[in-house]
Tab-separated table of C-alpha atoms in Angstrom:
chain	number	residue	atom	x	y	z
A	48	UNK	CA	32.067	-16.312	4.154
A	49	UNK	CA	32.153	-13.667	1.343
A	50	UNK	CA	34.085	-10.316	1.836
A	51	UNK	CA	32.077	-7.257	2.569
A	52	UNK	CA	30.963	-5.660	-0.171
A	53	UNK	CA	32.586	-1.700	0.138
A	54	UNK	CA	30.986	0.560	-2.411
A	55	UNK	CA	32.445	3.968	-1.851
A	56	UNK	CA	28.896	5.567	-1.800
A	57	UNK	CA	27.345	8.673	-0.630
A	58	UNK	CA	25.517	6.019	1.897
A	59	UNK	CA	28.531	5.513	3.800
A	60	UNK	CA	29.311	9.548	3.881
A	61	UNK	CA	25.533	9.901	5.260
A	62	UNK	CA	26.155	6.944	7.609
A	63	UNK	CA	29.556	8.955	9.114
A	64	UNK	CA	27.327	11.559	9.800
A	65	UNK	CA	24.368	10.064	11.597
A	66	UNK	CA	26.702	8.450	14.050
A	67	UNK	CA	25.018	9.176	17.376
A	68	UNK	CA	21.662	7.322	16.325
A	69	UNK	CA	23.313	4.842	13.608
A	70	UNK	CA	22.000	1.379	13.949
A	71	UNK	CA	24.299	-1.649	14.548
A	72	UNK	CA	26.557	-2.150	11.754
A	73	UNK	CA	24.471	-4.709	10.781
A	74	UNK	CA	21.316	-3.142	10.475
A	75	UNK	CA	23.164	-1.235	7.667
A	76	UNK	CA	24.972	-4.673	5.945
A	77	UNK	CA	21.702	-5.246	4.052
A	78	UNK	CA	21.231	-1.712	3.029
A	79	UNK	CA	25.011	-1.612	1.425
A	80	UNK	CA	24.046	-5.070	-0.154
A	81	UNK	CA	21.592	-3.608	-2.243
A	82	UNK	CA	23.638	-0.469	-3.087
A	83	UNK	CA	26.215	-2.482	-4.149
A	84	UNK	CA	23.717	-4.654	-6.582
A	85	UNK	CA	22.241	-1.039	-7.940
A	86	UNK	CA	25.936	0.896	-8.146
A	87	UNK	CA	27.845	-2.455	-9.984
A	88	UNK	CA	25.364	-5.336	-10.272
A	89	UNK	CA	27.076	-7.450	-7.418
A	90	UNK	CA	26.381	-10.723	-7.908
A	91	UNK	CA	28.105	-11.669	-4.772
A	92	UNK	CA	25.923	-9.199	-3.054
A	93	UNK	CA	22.815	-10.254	-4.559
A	94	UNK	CA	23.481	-13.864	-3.407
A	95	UNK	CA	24.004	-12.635	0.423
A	96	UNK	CA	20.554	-10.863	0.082
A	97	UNK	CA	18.911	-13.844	-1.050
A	98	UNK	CA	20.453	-16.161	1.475
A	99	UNK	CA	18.447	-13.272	4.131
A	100	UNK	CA	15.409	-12.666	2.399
A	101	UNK	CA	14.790	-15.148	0.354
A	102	UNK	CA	13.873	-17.698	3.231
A	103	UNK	CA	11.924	-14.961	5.534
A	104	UNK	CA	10.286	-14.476	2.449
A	105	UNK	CA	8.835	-17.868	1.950
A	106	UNK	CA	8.200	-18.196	5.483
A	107	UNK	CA	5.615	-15.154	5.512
A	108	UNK	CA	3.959	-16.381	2.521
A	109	UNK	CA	3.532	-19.798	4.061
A	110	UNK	CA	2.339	-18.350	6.874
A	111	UNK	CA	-0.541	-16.299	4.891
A	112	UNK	CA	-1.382	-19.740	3.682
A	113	UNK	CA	0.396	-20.535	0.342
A	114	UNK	CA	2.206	-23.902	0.036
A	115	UNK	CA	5.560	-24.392	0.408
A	116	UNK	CA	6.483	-24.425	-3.216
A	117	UNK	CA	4.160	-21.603	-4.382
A	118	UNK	CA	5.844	-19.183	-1.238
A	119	UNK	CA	9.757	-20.440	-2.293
A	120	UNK	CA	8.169	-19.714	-6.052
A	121	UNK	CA	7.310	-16.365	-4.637
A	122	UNK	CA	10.417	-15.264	-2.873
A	123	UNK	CA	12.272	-16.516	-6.087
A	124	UNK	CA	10.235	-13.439	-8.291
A	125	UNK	CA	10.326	-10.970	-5.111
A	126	UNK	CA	14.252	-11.263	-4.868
A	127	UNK	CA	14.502	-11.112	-9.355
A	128	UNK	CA	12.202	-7.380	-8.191
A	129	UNK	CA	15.054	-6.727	-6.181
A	130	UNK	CA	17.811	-7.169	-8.432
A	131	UNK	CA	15.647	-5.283	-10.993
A	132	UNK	CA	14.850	-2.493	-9.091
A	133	UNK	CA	17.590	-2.238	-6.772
A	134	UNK	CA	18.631	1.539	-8.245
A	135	UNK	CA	15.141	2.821	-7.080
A	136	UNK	CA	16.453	1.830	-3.375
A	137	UNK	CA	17.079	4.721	-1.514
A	138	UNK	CA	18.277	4.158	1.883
A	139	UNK	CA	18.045	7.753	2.792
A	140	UNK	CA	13.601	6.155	2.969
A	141	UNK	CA	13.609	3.220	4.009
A	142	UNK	CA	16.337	0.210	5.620
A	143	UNK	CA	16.479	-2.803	3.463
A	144	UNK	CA	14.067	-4.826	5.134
A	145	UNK	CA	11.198	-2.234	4.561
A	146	UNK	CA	12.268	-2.175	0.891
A	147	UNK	CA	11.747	-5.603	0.362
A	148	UNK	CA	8.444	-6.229	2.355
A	149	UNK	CA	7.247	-3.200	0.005
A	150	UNK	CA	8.564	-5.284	-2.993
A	151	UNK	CA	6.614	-8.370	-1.614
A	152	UNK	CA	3.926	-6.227	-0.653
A	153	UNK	CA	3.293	-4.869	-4.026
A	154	UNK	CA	3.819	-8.126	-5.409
A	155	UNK	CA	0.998	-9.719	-3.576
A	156	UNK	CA	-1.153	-7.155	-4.233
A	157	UNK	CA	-0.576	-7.723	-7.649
A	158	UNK	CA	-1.598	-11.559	-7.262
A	159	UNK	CA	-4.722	-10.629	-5.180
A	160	UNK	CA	-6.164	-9.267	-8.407
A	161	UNK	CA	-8.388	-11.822	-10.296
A	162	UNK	CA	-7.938	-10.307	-13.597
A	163	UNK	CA	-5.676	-11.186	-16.207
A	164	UNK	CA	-5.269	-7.617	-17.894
A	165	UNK	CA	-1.562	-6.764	-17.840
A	166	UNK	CA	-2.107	-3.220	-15.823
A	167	UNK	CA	-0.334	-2.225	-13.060
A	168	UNK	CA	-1.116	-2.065	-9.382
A	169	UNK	CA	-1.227	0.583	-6.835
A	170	UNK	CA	2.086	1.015	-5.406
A	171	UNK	CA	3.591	2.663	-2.440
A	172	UNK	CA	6.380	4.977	-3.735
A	173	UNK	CA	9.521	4.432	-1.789
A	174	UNK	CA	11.453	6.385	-4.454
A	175	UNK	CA	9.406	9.537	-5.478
A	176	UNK	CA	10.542	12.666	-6.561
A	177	UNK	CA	10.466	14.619	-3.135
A	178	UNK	CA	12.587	16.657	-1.406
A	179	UNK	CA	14.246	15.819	1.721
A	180	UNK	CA	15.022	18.104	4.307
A	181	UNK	CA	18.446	17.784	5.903
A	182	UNK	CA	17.308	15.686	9.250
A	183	UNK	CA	15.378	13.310	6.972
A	184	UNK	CA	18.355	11.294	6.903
A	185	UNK	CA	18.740	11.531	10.967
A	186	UNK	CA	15.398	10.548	11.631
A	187	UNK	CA	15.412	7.499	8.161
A	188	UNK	CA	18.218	6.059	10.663
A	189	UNK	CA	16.409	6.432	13.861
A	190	UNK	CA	13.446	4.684	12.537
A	191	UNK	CA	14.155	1.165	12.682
A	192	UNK	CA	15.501	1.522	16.375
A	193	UNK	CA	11.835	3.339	16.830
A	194	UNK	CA	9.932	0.610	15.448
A	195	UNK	CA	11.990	-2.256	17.152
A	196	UNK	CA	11.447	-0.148	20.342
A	197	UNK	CA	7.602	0.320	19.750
A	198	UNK	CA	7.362	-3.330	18.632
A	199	UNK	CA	9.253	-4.487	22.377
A	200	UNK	CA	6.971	-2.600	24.010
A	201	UNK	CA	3.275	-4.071	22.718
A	202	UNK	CA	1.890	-6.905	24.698
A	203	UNK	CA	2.868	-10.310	23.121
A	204	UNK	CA	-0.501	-10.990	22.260
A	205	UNK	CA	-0.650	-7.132	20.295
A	206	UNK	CA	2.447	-8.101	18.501
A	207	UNK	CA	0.989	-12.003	17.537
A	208	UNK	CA	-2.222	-9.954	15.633
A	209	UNK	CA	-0.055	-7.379	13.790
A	210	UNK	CA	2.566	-10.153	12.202
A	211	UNK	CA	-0.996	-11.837	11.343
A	212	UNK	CA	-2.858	-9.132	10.222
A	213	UNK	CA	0.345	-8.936	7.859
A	214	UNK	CA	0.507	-11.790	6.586
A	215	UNK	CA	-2.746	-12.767	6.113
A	216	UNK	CA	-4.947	-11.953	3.246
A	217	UNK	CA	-8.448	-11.551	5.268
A	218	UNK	CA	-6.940	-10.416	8.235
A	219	UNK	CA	-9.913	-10.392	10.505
A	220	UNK	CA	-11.562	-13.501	10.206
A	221	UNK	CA	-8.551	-15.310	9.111
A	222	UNK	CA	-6.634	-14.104	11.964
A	223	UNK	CA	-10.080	-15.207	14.555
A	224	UNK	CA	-9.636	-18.846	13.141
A	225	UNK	CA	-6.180	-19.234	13.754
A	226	UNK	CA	-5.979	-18.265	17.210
A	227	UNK	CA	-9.296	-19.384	17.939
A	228	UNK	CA	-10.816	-16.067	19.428
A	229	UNK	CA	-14.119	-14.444	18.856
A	230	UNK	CA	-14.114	-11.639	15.929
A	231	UNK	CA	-14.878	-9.217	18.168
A	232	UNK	CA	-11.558	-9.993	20.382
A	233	UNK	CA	-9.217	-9.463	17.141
A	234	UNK	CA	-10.401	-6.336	16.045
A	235	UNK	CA	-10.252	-4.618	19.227
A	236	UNK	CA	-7.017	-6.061	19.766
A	237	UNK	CA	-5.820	-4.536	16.598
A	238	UNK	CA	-7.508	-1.734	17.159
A	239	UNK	CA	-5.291	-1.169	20.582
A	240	UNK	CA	-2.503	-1.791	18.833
A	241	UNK	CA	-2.715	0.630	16.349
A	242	UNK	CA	-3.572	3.032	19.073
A	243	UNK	CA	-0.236	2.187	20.878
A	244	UNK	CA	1.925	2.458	17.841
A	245	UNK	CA	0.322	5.588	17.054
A	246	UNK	CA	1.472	6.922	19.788
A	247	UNK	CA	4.844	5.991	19.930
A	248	UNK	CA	5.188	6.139	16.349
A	249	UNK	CA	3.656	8.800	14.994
A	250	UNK	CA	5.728	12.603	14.430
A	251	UNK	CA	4.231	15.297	16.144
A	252	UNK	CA	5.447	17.231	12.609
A	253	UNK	CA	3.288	14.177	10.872
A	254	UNK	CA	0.003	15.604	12.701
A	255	UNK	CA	-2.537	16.881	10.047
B	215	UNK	CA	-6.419	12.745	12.774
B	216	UNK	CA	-10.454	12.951	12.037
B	217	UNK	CA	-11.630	9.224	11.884
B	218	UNK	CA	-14.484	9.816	10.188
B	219	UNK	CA	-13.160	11.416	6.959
B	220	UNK	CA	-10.011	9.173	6.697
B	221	UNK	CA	-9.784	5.826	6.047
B	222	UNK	CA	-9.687	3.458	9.226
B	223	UNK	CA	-6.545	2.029	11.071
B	224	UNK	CA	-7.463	-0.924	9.741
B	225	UNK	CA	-7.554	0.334	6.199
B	226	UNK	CA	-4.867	1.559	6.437
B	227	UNK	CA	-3.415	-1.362	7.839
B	228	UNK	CA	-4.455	-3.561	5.234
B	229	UNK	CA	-3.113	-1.193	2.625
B	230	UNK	CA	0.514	-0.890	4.207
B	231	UNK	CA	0.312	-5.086	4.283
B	232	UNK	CA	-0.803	-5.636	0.199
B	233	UNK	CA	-3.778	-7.408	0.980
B	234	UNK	CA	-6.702	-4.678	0.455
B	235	UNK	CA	-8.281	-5.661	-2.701
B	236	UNK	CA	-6.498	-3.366	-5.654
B	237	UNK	CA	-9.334	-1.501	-6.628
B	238	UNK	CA	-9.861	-0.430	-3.331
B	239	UNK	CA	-6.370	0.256	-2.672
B	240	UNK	CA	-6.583	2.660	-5.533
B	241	UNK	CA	-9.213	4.772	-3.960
B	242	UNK	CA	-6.862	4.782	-0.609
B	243	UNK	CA	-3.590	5.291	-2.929
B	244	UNK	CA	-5.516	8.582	-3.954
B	245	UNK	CA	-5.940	9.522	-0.389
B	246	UNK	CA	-2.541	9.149	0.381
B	247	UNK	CA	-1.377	11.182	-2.111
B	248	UNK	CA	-3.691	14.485	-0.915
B	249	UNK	CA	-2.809	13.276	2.761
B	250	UNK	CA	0.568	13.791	3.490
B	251	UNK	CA	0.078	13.149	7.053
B	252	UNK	CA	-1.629	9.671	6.220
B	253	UNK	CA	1.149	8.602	3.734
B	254	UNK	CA	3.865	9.060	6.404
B	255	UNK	CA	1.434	6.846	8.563
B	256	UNK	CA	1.490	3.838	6.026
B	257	UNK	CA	5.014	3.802	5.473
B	258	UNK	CA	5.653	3.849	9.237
B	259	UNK	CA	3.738	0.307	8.863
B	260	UNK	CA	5.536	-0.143	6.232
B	261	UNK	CA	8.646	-0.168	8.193
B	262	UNK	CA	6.792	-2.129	11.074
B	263	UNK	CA	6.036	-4.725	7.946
B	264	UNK	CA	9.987	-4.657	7.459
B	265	UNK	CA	10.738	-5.514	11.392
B	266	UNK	CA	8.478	-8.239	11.443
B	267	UNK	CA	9.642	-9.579	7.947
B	268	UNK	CA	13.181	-9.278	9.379
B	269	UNK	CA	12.044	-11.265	12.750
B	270	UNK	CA	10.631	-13.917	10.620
B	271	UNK	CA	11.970	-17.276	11.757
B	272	UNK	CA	13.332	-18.428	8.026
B	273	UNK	CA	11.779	-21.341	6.113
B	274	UNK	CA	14.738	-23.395	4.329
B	275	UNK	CA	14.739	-23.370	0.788
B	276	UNK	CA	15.106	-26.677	-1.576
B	277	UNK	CA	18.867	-27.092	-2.083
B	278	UNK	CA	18.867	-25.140	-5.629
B	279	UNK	CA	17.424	-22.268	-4.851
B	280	UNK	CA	20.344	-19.875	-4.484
B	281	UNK	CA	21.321	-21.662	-7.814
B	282	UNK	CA	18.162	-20.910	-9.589
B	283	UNK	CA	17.818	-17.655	-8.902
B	284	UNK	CA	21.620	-16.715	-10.086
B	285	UNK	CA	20.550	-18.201	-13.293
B	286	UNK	CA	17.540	-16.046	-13.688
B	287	UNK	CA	19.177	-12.585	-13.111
B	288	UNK	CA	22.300	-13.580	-15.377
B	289	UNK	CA	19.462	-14.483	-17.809
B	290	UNK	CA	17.502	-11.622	-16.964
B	291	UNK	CA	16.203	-9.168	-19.473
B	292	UNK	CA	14.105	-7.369	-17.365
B	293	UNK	CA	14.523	-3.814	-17.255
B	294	UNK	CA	12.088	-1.242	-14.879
B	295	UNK	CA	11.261	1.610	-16.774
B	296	UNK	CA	9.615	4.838	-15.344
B	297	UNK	CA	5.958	3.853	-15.962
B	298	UNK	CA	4.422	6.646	-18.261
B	299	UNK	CA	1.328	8.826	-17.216
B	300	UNK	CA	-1.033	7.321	-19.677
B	301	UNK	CA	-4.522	9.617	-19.425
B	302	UNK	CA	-5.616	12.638	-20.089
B	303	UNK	CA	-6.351	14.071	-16.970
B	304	UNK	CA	-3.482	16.151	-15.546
B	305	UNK	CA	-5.451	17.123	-12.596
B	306	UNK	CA	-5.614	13.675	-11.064
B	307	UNK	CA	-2.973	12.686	-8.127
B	308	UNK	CA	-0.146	10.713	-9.079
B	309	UNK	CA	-1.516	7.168	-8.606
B	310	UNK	CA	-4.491	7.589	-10.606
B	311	UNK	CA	-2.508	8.649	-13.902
B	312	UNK	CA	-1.411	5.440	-14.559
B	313	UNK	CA	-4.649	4.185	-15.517
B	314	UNK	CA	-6.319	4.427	-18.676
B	315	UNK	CA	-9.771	5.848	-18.672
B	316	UNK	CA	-13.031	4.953	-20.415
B	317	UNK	CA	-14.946	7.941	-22.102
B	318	UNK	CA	-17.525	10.287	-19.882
B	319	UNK	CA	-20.813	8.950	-19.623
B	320	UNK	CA	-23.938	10.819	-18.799
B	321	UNK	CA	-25.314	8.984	-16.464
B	322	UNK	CA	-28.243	11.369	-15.085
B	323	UNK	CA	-28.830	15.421	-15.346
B	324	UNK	CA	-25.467	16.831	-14.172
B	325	UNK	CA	-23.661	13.253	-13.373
B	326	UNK	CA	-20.734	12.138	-15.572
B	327	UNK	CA	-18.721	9.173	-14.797
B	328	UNK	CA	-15.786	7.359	-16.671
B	329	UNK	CA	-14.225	3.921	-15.751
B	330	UNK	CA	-10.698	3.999	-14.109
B	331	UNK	CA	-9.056	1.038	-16.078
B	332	UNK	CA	-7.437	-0.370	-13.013
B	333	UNK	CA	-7.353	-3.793	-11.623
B	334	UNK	CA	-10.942	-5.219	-10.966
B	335	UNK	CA	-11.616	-7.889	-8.022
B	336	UNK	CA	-14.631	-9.585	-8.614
B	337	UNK	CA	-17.588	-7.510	-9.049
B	338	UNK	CA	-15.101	-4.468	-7.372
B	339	UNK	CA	-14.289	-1.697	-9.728
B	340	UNK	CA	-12.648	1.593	-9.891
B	341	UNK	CA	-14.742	4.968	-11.386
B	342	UNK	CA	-14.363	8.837	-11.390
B	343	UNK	CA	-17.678	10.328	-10.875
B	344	UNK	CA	-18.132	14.192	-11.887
B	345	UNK	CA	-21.202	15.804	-10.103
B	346	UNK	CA	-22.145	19.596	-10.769
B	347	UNK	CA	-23.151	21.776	-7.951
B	348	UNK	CA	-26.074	21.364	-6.078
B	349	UNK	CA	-26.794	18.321	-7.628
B	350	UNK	CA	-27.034	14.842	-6.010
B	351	UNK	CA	-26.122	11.606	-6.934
B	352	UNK	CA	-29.000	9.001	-7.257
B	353	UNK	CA	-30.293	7.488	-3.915
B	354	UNK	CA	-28.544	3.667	-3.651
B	355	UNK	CA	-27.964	1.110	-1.449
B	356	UNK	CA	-24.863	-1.243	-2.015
B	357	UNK	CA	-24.189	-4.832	-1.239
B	358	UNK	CA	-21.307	-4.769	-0.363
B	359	UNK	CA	-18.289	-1.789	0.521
B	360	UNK	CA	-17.673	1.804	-1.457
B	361	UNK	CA	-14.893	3.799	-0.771
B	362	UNK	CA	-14.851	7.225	-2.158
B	363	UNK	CA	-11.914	9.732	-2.138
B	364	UNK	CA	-12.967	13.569	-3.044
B	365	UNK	CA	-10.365	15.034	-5.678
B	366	UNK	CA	-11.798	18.032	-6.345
B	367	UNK	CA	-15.040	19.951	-4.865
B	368	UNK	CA	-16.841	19.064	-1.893
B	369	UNK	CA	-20.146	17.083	-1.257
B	370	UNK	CA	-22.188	16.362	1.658
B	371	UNK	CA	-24.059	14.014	3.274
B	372	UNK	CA	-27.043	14.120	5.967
B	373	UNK	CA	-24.613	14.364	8.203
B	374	UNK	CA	-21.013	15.194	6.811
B	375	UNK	CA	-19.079	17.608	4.638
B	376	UNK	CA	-16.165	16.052	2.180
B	377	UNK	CA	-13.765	18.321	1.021
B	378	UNK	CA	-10.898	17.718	-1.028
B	379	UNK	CA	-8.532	14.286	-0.148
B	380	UNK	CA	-11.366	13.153	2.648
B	381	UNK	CA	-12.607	9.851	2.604
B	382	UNK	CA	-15.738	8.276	2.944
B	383	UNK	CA	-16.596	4.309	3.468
B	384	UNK	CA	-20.634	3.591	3.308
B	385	UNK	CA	-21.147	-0.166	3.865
B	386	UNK	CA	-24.494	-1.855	2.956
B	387	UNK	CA	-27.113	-0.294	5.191
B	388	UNK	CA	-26.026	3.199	4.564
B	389	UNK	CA	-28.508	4.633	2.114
B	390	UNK	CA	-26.285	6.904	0.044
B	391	UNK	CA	-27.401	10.122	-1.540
B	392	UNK	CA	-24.308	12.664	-1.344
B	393	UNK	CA	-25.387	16.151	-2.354
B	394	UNK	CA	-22.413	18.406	-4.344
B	395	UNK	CA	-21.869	21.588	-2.169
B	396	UNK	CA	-19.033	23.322	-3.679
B	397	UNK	CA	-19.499	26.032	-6.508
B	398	UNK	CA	-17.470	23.918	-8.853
B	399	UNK	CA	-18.256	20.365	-9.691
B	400	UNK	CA	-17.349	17.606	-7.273
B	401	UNK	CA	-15.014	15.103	-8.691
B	402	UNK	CA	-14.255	12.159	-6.664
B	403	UNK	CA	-12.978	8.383	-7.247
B	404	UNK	CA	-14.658	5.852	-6.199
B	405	UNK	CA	-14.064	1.964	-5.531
B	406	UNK	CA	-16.951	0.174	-5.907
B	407	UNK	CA	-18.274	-3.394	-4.583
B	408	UNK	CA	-20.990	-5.232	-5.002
B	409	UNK	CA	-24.020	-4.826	-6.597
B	410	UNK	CA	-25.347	-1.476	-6.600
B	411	UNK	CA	-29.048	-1.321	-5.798
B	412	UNK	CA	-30.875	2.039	-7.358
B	413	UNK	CA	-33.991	3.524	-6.529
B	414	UNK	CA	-36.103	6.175	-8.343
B	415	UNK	CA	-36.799	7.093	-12.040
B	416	UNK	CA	-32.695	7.523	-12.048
B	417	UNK	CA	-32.231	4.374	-11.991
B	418	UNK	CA	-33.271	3.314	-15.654
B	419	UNK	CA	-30.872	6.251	-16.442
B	420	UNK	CA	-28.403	4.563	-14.360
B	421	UNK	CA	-28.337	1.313	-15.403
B	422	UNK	CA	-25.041	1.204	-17.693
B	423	UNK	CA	-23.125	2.397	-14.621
B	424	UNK	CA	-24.604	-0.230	-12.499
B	425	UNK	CA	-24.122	-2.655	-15.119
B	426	UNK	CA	-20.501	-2.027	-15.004
């Protein structure tokens, strides 16, 4: 529909160079998008975002219980984040899709609060000051393919409490009632799944 | 990974999803910021968060919505500044300088504490607590959850030594009564929930702070 957005950025120098673990092309198409919004405010690119996002977005928050209106209401201010913070994306830490969930993460966090006062919330820095080391950029682009991987490999049922446990606000016992299992069943299926993606997951460089 | 002194998987979890309550969250934000190892952790959920967000079967919008929101960012004024460091305490980690604080109270013979002005929940609220050495804090019971995240100094417990960046969650039916080991005083942050339940002469002392 809409020509591909080609910013001549240092993304697509570092994307030359991590060729042997790159992700599909597409993988990348969303990360560009939101380069392109940051480098020259791209409305065209902006719109292709939202037609992604925008509707996964409203889907999770329907799913975590909000009506349909209040979740589109919400994806409408999580995508304006976007466009307003798209210069702190750095794709060097995280793909696009991890940007945005951290966007609408932050964002519900913010609504969880039952206070008024204008202060701000805890937020997970995806665009601090630190320095990288050269194979940060090597192993930024293996990650997705990691976490797909990991994800394919939990049990179905491992997988189903996870999504929940993200999208709900009380996982535990809200997570119990929807599938109908005993407390007890939920957090030790959690629990297992943690352990697995631990495993898989974690960096032995990561250890403490 | 030591379970005991680190928040749980679940904590964790919660925090990498947005939906531990924010005062809490501040306590763990602290933690993650003298844990590298824990940080990575969370934004490896983060990116798990991503893949399932990105798996998400999509809801369909109402037919204006791609229309509404071109309208808002051509009208949009909004501008993301770097937010400043507003207190006075230098020595804090990163997420905890964004928040105002309240003045030091004296709260009990060698036990200052000062309100972190970051989002409440309910009766859920955010302190620094500064205990000299070899002092303890007063004996209490809680009704509910407290997380505490050791930013300076070390404490102990019956049963446990916190140093620096370790975490400690007592639910209701521990009876709490840390005990500062470290030759400096202990400074730690603390999330609070519920209502606190003191017992001894302190508590008289104590009752602004559990008035909070």
């Amino acid at each position: 529909m809409h020509a591909e957005p080609s910013p001549l950025t240092s993304a697509e120098v570092r994307s030359d160079r991590m060729s042997p673990a790159a992700p599909a092309q597409d993988a990348l198409k969303y990360d560009r998008l939101i380069e392109a919004v940051a480098l020259r405010r791209d409305r065209e690119a902006f719109a292709q975002l939202f037609e992604y996002f925008a509707p996964r977005l409203k889907a999770w928050l329907i799913k975590s219980g909000a009506t349909p209106g209040a979740a589109e209401d919400f994806a409408q201010d999580a995508m304006l984040t976007v466009w307003r913070k798209a210069d702190l994306f750095d794709a060097r830490k995280a793909r696009a899709a991890t940007w945005i969930f951290t966007i609408a993460r932050n964002r519900r966090l913010d609504m969880l609060r039952r206070d008024a006062r204008p202060l701000p919330t805890p937020e997970i820095e995806l665009a601090g000051e630190e320095v990288r080391r050269p194979d940060d950029i090597l192993s930024m682009s293996e990650d997705t393919e990691r976490v797909r991987h990991a994800l394919a490999r939990l049990k179905p049922d491992q997988v189903e409490v996870l999504r929940l446990a993200f999208y709900m606000d009380n996982p535990h016992s809200e997570i119990a009632r929807s599938l109908d299992l005993p407390l007890g069943t939920v957090k030790s299926r959690i629990r297992n799944a943690m352990i697995k993606l631990r495993a898989m997951l974690e960096l032995s460089e990561e250890a403490s | 990974m030591n379970a005991r002194r680190n928040p749980s998987e679940e904590r964790l979890l919660a925090y990498a999803a947005g939906v531990l309550s924010p005062p809490q969250a501040v306590v763990v934000a602290a933690h993650l910021a003298l844990r590298p190892a824990n940080h990575a952790w969370v934004r490896r959920l983060q990116a798990v968060g991503g893949e399932l967000l990105d798996e998400t079967s999509p809801s369909p919008l109402s037919a204006d919505a791609l229309a509404r929101a071109m309208a808002r960012i051509e009208t949009d004024t909004g501008v993301v500044t770097a937010q400043p460091l507003l207190n006075d305490m230098p020595e804090l980690p990163e997420p905890l300088r964004r928040y105002a604080l309240g003045p030091w109270r004296w709260v009990g013979p060698g036990i200052r504490v000062r309100d972190v002005h970051a989002p409440r929940d309910g009766a859920c609220r955010v302190i620094l607590l500064k205990i000299d050495p070899g002092r303890e804090t007063p004996r209490h019971t809680h009704g509910g959850v407290e997380l505490t995240c050791v930013l300076s100094g070390a404490y102990a417990t019956e049963t446990e030594r916190f140093d620096v960046g370790d975490f400690e969650e007592a639910d209701a039916e521990v009876i709490h009564q840390p005990r500062v080991v470290s030759d400096d005083p202990c400074l730690c942050v603390a999330a609070l929930d519920g209502q606190i339940q003191l017992d001894g002469w302190l508590g008289r002392l104590m009752q602004p702070f559990a008035r909070l």
